[in-house]
PDB file of C-alpha atoms in Angstrom:
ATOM      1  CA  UNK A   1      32.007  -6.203 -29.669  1.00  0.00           C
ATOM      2  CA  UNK A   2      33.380  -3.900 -32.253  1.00  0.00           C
ATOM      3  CA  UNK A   3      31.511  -1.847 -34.345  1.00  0.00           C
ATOM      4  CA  UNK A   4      31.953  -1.359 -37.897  1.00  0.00           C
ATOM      5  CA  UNK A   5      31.557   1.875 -39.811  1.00  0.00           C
ATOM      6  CA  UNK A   6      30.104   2.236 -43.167  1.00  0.00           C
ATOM      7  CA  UNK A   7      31.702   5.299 -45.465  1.00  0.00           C
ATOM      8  CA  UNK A   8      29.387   7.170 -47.234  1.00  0.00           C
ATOM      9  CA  UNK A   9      31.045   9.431 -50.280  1.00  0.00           C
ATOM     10  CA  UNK A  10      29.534  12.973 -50.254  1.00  0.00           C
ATOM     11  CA  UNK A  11      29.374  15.272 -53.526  1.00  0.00           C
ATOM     12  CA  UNK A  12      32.584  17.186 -52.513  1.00  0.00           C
ATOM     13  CA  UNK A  13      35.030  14.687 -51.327  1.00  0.00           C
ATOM     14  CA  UNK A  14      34.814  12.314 -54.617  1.00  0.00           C
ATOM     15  CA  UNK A  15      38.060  12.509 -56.477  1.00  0.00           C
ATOM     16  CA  UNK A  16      36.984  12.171 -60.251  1.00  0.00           C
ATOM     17  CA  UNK A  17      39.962  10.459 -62.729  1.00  0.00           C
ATOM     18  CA  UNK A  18      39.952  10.543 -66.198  1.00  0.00           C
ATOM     19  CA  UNK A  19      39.395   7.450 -68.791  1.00  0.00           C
ATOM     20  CA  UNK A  20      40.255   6.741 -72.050  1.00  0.00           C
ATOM     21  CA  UNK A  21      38.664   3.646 -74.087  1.00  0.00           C
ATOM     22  CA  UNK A  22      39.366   3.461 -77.853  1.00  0.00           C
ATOM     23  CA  UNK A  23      35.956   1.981 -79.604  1.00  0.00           C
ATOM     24  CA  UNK A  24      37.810   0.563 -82.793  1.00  0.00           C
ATOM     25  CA  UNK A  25      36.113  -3.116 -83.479  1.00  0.00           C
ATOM     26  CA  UNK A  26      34.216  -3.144 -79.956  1.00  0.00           C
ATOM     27  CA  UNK A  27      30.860  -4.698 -79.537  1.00  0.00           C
ATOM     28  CA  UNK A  28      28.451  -1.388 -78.957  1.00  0.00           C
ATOM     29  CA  UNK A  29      26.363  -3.213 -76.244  1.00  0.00           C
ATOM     30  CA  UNK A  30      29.191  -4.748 -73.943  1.00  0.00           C
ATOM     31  CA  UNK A  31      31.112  -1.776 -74.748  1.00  0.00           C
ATOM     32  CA  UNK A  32      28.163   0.690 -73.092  1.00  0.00           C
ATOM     33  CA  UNK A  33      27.734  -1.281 -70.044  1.00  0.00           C
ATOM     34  CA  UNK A  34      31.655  -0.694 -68.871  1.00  0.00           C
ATOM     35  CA  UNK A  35      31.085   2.808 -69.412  1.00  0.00           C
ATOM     36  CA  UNK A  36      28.338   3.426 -67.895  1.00  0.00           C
ATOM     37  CA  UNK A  37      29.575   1.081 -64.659  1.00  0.00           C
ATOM     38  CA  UNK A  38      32.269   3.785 -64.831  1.00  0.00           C
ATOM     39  CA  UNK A  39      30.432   6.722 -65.266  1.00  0.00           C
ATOM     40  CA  UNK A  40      28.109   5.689 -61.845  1.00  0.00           C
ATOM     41  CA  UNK A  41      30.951   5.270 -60.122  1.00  0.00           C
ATOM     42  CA  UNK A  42      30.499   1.537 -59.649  1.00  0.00           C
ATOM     43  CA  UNK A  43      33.402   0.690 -60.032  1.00  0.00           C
ATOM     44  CA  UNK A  44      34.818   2.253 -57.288  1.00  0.00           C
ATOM     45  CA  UNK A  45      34.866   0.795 -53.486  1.00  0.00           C
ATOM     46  CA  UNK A  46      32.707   3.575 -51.827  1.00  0.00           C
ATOM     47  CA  UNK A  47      30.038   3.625 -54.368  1.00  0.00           C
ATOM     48  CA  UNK A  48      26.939   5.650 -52.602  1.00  0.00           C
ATOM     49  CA  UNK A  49      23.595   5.249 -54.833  1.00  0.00           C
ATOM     50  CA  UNK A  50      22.216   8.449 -54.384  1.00  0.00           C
ATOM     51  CA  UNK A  51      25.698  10.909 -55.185  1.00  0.00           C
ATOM     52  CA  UNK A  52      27.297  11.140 -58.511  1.00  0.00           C
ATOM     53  CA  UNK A  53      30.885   8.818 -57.598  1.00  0.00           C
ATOM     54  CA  UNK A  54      31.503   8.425 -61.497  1.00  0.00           C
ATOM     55  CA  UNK A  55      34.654   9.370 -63.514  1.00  0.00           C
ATOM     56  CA  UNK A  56      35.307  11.094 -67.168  1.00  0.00           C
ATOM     57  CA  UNK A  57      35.262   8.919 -69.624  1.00  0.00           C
ATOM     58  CA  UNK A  58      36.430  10.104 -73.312  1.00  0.00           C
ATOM     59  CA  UNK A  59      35.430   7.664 -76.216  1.00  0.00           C
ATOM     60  CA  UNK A  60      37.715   7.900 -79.596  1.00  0.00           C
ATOM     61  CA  UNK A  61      36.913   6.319 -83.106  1.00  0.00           C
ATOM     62  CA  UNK A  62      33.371   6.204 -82.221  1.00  0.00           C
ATOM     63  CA  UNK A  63      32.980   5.998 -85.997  1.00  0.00           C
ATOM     64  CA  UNK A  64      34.439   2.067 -86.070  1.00  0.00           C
ATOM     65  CA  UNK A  65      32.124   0.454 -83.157  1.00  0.00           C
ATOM     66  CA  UNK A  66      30.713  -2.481 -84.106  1.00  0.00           C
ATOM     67  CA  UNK A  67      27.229  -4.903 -83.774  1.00  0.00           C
ATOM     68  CA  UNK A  68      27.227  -8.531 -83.671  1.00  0.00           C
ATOM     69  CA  UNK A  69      25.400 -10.083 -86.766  1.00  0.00           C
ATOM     70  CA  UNK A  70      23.133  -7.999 -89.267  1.00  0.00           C
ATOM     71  CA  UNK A  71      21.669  -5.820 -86.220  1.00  0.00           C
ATOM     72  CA  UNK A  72      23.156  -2.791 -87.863  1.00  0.00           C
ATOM     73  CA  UNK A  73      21.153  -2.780 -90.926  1.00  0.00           C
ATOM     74  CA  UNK A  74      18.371  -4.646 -88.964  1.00  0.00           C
ATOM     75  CA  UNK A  75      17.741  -2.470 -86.055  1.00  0.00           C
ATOM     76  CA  UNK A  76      16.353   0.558 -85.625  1.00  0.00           C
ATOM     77  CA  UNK A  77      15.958   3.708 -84.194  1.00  0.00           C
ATOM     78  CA  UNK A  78      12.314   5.698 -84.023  1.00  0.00           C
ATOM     79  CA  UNK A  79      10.955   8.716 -83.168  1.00  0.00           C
ATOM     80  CA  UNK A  80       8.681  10.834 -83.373  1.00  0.00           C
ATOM     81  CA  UNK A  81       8.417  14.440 -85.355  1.00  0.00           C
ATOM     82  CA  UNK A  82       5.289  16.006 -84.371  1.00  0.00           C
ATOM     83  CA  UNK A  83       3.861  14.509 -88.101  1.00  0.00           C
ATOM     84  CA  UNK A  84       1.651  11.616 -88.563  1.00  0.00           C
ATOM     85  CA  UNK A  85       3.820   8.814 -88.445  1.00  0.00           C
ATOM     86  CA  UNK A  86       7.459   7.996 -87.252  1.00  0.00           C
ATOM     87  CA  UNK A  87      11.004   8.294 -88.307  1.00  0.00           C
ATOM     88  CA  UNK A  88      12.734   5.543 -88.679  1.00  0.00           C
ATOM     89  CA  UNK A  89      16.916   5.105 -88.935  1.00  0.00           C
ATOM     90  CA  UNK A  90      18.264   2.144 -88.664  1.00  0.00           C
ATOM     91  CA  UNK A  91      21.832   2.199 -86.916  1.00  0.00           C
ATOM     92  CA  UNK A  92      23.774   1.804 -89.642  1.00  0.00           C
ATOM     93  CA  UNK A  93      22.568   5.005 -91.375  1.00  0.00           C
ATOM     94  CA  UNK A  94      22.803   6.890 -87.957  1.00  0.00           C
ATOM     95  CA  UNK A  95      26.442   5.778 -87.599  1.00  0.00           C
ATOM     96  CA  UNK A  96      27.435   7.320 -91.022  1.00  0.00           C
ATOM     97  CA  UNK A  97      25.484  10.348 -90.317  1.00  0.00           C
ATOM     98  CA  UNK A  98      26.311  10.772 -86.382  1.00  0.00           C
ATOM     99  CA  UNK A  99      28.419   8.234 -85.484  1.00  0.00           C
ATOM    100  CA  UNK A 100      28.383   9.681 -82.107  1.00  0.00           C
ATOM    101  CA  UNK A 101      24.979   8.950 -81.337  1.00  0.00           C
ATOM    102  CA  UNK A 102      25.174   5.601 -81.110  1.00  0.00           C
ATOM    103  CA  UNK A 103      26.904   5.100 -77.951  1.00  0.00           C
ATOM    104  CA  UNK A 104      25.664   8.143 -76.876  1.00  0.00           C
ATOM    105  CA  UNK A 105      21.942   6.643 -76.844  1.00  0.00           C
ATOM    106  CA  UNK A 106      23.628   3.101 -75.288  1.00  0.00           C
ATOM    107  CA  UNK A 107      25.460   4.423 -72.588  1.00  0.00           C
ATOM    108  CA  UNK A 108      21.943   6.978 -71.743  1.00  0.00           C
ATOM    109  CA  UNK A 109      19.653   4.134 -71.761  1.00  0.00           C
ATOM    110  CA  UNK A 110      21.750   2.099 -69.358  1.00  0.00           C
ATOM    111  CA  UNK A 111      22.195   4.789 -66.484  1.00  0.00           C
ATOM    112  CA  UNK A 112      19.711   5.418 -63.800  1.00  0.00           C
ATOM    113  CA  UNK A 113      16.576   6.955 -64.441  1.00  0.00           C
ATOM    114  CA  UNK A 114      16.677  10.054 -61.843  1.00  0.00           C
ATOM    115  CA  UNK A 115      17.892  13.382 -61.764  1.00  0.00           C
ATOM    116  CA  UNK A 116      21.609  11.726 -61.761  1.00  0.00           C
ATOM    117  CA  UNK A 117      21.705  10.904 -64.462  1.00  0.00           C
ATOM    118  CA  UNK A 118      21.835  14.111 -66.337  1.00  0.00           C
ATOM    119  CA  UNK A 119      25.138  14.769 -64.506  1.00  0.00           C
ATOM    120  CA  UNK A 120      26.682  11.392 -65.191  1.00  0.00           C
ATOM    121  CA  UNK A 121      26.168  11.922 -68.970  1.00  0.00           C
ATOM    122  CA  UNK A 122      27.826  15.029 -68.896  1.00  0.00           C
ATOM    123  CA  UNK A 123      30.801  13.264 -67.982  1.00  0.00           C
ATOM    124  CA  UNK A 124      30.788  10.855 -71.375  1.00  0.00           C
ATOM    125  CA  UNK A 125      33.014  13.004 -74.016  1.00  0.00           C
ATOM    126  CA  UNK A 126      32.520  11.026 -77.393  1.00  0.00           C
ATOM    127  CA  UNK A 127      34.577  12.036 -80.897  1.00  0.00           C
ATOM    128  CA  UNK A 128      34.129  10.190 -84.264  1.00  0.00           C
ATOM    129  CA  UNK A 129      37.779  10.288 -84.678  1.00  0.00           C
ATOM    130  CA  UNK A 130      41.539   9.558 -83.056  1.00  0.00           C
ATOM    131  CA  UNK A 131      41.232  13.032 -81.918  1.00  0.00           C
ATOM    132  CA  UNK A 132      40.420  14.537 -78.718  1.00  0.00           C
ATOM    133  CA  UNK A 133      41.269  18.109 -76.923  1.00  0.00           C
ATOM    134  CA  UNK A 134      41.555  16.355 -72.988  1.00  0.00           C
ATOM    135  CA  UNK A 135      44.950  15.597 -73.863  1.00  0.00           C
ATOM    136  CA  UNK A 136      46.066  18.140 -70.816  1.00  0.00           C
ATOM    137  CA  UNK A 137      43.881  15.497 -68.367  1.00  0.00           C
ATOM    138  CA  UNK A 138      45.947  12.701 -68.992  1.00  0.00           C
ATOM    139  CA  UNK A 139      43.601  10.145 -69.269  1.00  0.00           C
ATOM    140  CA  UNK A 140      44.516   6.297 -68.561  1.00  0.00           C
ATOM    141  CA  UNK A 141      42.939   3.311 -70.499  1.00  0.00           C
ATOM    142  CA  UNK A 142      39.907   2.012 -69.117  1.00  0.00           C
ATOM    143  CA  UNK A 143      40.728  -1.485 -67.734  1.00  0.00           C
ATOM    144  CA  UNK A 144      38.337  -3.807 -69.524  1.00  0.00           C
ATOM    145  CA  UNK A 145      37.713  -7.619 -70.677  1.00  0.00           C
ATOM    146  CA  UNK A 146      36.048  -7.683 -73.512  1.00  0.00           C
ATOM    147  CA  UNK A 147      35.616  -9.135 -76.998  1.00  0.00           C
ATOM    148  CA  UNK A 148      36.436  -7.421 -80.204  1.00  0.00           C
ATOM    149  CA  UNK A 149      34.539  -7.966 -83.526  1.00  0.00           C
ATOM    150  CA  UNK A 150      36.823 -10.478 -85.557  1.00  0.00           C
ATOM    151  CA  UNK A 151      36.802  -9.378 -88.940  1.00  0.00           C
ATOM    152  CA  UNK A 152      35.472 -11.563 -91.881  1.00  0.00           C
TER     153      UNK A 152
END
């Protein structure tokens, strides 16, 4: 009878790449949900649930991501000030004013809820524009199927 061994990745040994994904035209919600598989380190083969496996992931033209239907002027976000009452912003507004925020908040919401997930975050770099300063990292394109906003 042979035995078979199970590896289990420990915080020093994980060898951390660097990803790329432009956001032009991409649906916010499906687009979240790849990077946050990356940024857990799902994708990978010796994914271990309780150490940080995930890779850097650096988001351009967060400025053009998209929503499917009216959700953009019909959603939004709320919070609250300290005041009677809440803030309200719907994600349209947000995306003019910090158009990083929006996937920030996506990509947060859909990682773990434990002390792990403060250091996966730190690994999402977002910029409104083309332009980034990891150029010297040379990230690759993150390998994804997905559907683009067809413009009307």
């Amino acid at each position: 009878m042979t035995v078979q061994s199970t590896t289990v990745a420990k915080t020093g040994e994980v060898d951390r790449s660097w990803h790329i994904v432009d956001a032009t035209d991409e649906v916010l919600g499906r687009l979240a949900s790849d990077i946050a598989v990356v940024l857990m380190g799902k994708h990978r083969p010796q994914y271990t649930p309780h150490v940080d496996c995930g890779d850097f992931v650096i988001v351009v033209n967060a400025e053009k991501v998209a929503m499917t239907g009216k959700k953009m002027d019909a959603r939004h976000y709320t919070w609250y000030t300290g005041y009677p009452g809440l803030k309200l912003e719907s994600y349209g507004d947000r995306q003019q004013r910090k158009p990083e925020d929006l996937i920030y908040h996506a990509v947060r919401r859909m990682l773990p809820k434990n002390k792990l997930a403060s250091q996966m975050i730190k690994k999402l770099k977002i910029y409104a524009g083309p332009e980034h300063p990891h150029v010297a990292q040379q990230a690759e394109p993150l390998k994804r199927v997905s559907k683009k906003i067809a413009k009307r």
